[in-house]
CSV table of C-alpha atoms and ligand atoms in Angstrom, one decimal:
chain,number,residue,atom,x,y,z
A,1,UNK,CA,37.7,-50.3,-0.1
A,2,UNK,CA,41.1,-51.2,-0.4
A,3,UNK,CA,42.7,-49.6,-3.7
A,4,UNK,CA,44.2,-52.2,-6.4
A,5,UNK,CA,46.8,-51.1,-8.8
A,6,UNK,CA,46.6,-52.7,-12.4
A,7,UNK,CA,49.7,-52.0,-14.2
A,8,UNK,CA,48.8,-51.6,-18.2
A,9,UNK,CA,51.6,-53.6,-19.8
A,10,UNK,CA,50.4,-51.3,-23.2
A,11,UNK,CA,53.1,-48.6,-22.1
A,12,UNK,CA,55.4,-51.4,-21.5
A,13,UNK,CA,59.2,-51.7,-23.1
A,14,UNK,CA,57.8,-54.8,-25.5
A,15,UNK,CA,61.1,-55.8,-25.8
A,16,UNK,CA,61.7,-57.1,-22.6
A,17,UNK,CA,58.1,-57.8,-22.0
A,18,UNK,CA,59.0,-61.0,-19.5
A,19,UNK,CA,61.1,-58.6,-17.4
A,20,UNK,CA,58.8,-55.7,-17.2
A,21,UNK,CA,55.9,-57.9,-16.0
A,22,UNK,CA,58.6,-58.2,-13.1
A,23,UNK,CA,59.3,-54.8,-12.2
A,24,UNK,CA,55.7,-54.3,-12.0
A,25,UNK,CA,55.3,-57.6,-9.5
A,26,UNK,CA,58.4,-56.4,-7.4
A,27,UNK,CA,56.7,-52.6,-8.0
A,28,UNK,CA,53.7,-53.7,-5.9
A,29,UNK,CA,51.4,-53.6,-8.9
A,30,UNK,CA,48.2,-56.0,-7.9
A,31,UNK,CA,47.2,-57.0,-11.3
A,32,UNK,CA,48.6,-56.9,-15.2
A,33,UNK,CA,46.4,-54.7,-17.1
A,34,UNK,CA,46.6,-56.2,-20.8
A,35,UNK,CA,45.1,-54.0,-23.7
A,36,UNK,CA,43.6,-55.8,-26.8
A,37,UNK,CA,42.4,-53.1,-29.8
A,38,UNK,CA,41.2,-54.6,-32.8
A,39,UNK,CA,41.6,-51.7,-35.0
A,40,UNK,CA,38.0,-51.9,-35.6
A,41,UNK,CA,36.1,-50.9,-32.1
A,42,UNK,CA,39.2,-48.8,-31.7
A,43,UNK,CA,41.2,-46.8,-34.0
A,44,UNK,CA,44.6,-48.8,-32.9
A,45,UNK,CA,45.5,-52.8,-33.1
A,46,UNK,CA,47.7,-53.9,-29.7
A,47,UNK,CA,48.2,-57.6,-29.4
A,48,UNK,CA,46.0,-60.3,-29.2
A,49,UNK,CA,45.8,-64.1,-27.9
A,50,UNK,CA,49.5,-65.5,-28.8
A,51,UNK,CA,50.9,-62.6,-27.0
A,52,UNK,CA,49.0,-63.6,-23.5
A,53,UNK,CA,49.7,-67.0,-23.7
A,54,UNK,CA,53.4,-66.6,-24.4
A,55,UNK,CA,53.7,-63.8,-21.7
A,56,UNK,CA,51.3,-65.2,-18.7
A,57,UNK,CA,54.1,-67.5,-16.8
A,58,UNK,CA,56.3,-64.9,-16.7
A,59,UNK,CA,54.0,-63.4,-13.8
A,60,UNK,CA,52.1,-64.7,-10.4
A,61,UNK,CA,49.9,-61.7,-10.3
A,62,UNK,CA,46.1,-62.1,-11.9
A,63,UNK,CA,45.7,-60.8,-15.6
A,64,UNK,CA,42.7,-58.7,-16.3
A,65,UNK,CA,41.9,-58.7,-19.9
A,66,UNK,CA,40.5,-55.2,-21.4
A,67,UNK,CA,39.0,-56.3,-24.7
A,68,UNK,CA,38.7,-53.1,-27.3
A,69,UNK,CA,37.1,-55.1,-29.7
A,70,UNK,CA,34.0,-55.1,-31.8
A,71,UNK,CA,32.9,-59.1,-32.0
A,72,UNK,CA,34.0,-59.6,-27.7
A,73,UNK,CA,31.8,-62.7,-27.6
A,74,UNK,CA,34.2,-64.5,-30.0
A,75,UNK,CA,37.3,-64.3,-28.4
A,76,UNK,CA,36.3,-64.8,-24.9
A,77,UNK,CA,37.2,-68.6,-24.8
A,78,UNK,CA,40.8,-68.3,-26.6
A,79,UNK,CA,41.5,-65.8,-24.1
A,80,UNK,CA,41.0,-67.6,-21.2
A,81,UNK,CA,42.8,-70.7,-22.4
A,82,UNK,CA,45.2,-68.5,-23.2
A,83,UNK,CA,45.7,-67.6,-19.5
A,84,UNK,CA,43.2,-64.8,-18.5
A,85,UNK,CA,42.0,-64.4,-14.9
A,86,UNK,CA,39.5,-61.6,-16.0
A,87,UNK,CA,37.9,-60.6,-18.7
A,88,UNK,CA,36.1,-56.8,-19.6
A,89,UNK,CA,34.0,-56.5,-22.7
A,90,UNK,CA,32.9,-53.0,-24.2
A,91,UNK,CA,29.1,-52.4,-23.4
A,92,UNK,CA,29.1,-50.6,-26.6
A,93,UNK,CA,30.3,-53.5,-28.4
A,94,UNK,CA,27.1,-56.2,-28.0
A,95,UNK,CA,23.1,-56.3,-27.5
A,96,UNK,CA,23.9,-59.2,-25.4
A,97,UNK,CA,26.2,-58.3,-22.1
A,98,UNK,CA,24.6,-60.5,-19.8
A,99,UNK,CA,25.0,-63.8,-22.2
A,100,UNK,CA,29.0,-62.5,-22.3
A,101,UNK,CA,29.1,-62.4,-18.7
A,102,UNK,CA,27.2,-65.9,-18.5
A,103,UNK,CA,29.9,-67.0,-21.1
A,104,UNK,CA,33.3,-65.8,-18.8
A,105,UNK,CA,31.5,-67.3,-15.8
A,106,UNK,CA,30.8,-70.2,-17.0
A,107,UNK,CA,35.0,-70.3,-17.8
A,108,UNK,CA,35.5,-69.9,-14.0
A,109,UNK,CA,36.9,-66.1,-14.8
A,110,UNK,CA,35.4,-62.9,-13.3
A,111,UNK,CA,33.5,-60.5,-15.9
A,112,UNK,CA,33.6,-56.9,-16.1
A,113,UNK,CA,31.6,-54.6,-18.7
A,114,UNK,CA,33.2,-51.5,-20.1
A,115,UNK,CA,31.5,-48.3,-20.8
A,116,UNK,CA,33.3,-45.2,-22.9
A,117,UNK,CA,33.5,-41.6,-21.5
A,118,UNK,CA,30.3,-40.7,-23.3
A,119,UNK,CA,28.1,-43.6,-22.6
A,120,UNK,CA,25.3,-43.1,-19.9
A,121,UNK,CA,26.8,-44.8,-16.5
A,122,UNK,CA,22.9,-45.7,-16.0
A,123,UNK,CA,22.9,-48.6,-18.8
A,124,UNK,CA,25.5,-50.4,-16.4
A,125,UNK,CA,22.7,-50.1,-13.1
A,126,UNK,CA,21.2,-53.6,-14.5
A,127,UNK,CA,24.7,-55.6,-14.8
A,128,UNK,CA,25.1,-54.8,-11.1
A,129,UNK,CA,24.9,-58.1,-9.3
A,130,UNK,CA,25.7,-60.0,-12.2
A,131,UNK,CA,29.1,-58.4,-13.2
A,132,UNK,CA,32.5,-58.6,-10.8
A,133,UNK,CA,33.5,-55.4,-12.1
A,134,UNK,CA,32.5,-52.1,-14.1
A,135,UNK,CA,35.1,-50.2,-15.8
A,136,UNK,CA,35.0,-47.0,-16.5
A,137,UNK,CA,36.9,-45.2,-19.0
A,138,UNK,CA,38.7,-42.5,-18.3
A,139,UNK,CA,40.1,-41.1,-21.7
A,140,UNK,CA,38.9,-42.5,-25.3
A,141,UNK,CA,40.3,-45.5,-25.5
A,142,UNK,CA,42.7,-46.8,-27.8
A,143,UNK,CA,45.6,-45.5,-26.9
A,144,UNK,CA,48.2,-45.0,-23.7
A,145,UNK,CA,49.5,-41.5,-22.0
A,146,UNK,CA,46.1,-39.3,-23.1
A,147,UNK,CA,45.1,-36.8,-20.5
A,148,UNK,CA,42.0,-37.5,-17.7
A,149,UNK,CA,38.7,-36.7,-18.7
A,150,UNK,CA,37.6,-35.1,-15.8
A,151,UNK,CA,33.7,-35.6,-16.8
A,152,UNK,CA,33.8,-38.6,-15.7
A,153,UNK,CA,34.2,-38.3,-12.5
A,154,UNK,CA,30.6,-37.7,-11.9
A,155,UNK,CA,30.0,-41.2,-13.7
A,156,UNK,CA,32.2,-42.6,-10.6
A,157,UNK,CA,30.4,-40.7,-8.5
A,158,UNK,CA,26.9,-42.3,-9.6
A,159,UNK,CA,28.2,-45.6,-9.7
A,160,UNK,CA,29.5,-46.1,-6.3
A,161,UNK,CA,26.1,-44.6,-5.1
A,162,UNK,CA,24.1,-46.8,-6.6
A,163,UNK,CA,26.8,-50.1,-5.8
A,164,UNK,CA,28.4,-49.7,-2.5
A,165,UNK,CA,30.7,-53.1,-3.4
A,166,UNK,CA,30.8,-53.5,-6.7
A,167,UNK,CA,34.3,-53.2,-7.7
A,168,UNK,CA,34.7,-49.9,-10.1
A,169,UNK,CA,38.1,-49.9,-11.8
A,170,UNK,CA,39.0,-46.4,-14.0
A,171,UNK,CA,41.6,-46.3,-16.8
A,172,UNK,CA,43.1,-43.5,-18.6
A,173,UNK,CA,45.6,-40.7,-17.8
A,174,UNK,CA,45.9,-42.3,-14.1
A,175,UNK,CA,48.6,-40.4,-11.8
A,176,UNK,CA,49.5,-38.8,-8.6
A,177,UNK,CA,47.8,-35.7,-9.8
A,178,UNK,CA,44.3,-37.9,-10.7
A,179,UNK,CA,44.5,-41.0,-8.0
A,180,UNK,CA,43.1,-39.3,-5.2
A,181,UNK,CA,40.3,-37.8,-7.1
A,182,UNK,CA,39.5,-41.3,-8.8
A,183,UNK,CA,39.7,-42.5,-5.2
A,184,UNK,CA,37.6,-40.1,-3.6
A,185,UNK,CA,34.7,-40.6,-6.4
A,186,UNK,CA,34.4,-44.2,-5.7
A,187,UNK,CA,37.0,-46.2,-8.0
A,188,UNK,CA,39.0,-48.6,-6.0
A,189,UNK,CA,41.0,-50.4,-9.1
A,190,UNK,CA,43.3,-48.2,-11.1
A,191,UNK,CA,44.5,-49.5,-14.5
A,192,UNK,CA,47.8,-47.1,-14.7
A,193,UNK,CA,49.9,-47.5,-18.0
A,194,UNK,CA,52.8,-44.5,-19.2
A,195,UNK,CA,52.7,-43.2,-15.4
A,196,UNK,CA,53.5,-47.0,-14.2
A,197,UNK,CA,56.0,-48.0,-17.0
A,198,UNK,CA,57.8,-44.2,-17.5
A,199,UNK,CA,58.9,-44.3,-14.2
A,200,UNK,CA,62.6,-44.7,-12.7
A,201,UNK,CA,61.1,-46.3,-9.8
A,202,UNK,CA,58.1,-47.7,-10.3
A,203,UNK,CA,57.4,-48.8,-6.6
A,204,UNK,CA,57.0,-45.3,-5.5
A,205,UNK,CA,54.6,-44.5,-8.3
A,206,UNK,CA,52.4,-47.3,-7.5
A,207,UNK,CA,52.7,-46.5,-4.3
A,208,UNK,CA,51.4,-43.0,-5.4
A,209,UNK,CA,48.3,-44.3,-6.5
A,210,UNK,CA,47.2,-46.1,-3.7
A,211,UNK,CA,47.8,-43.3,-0.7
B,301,DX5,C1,43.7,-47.2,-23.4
B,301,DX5,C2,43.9,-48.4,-22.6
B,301,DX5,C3,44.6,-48.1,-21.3
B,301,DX5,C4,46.0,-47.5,-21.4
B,301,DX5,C5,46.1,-46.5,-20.3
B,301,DX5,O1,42.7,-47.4,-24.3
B,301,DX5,O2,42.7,-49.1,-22.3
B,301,DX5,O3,44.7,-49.3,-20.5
B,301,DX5,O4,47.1,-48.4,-21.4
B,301,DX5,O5,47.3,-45.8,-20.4
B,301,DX5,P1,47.6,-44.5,-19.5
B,301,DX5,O6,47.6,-45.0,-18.1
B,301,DX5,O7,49.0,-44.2,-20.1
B,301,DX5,O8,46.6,-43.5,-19.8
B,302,ZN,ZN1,42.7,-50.7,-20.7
């Protein structure tokens, strides 16, 4: 499968947000990772609704929402009016993922459902075929530049065995030194924040990720 960068605007200069979301175009970056923490499901509050819809012309490339937040059923409309093009939920935020998924459908975006480094990959086996994508952490979420949890690798692993086409995007302490191995487990979208953002030249780290 073809690897897909998404760059995680989180680690992003938020003071020249507009122009950042263009380095990460002109960087070869394949989609804009955007981060929303509630303070609540996670331990940190990003940005919310307002924030996408005042930032989404500034960019061509598709926005893939990562929702960190404990209510996910709430928000998905707002969020796609606001300019989503995907939108993944935390399975450890409802008893009701396939009514979420139903819901983002049913807004013409794709779905993907989130599981955290210690929830059992298994409890995703029955979205397959109804989600577009699983994500699987990589680090606790909640915050950018934490180190790779390399446990979760195996969870990759599983996955892909049990999906050969499902797409499986990772996120969390994504780099040259943990692409390949990503790669190699099955992932084939990498959500990439401090490594993308920190960079002098950001082409040649994205670039990094996909060889
Ligand atoms: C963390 C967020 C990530 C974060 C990744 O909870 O979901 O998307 O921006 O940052 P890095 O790539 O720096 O680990
Ligand atoms: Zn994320």
């Amino acid at each position: 499968m073809k690897t897909l960068v998404s760059a995680s605007i989180l680690s992003a200069d938020f003071g020249h947000l507009s122009d950042e979301l263009t380095r990460a175009e002109e960087s070869g970056c394949d989609m804009i990772h955007f981060d929303v923490m509630d303070g609540h499901f996670v331990p940190n509050i990003s940005y919310g609704v307002p924030v996408l819809k005042s930032i989404r012309k500034y960019s061509g490339l598709p926005f893939d929402v990562h929702l960190m937040i404990s209510d996910p059923n709430a928000y998905i409309e707002p969020f796609a009016k606001a300019g989503a093009d995907g939108i993944t939920f935390h399975l450890e935020a409802t008893a009701n993922p396939v009514g979420i998924i139903d819901k983002i459908h049913s807004l013409g975006l794709k779905a993907g459902v989130s599981v955290k480094p210690k929830t059992d990959v298994s409890l995703l086996y029955p979205l397959v075929g109804i989600m577009d994508m699983a994500l699987i952490m990589t680090v606790e979420p909640g915050f950018g530049g934490q180190g790779f949890i390399y446990e979760t690798l195996e969870k990759i692993k599983a996955l892909r065995e049990y999906s050969s086409d499902l797409d499986i995007e990772v996120d969390g302490g994504i780099s040259d030194k943990t692409a390949h191995l990503v790669r190699e487990a099955g992932a084939n979208v990498l959500v990439s924040g401090s490594y993308l953002f920190r960079a002098a030249d950001m082409a040649s780290n994205c670039k990094l990720l996909k060889d």
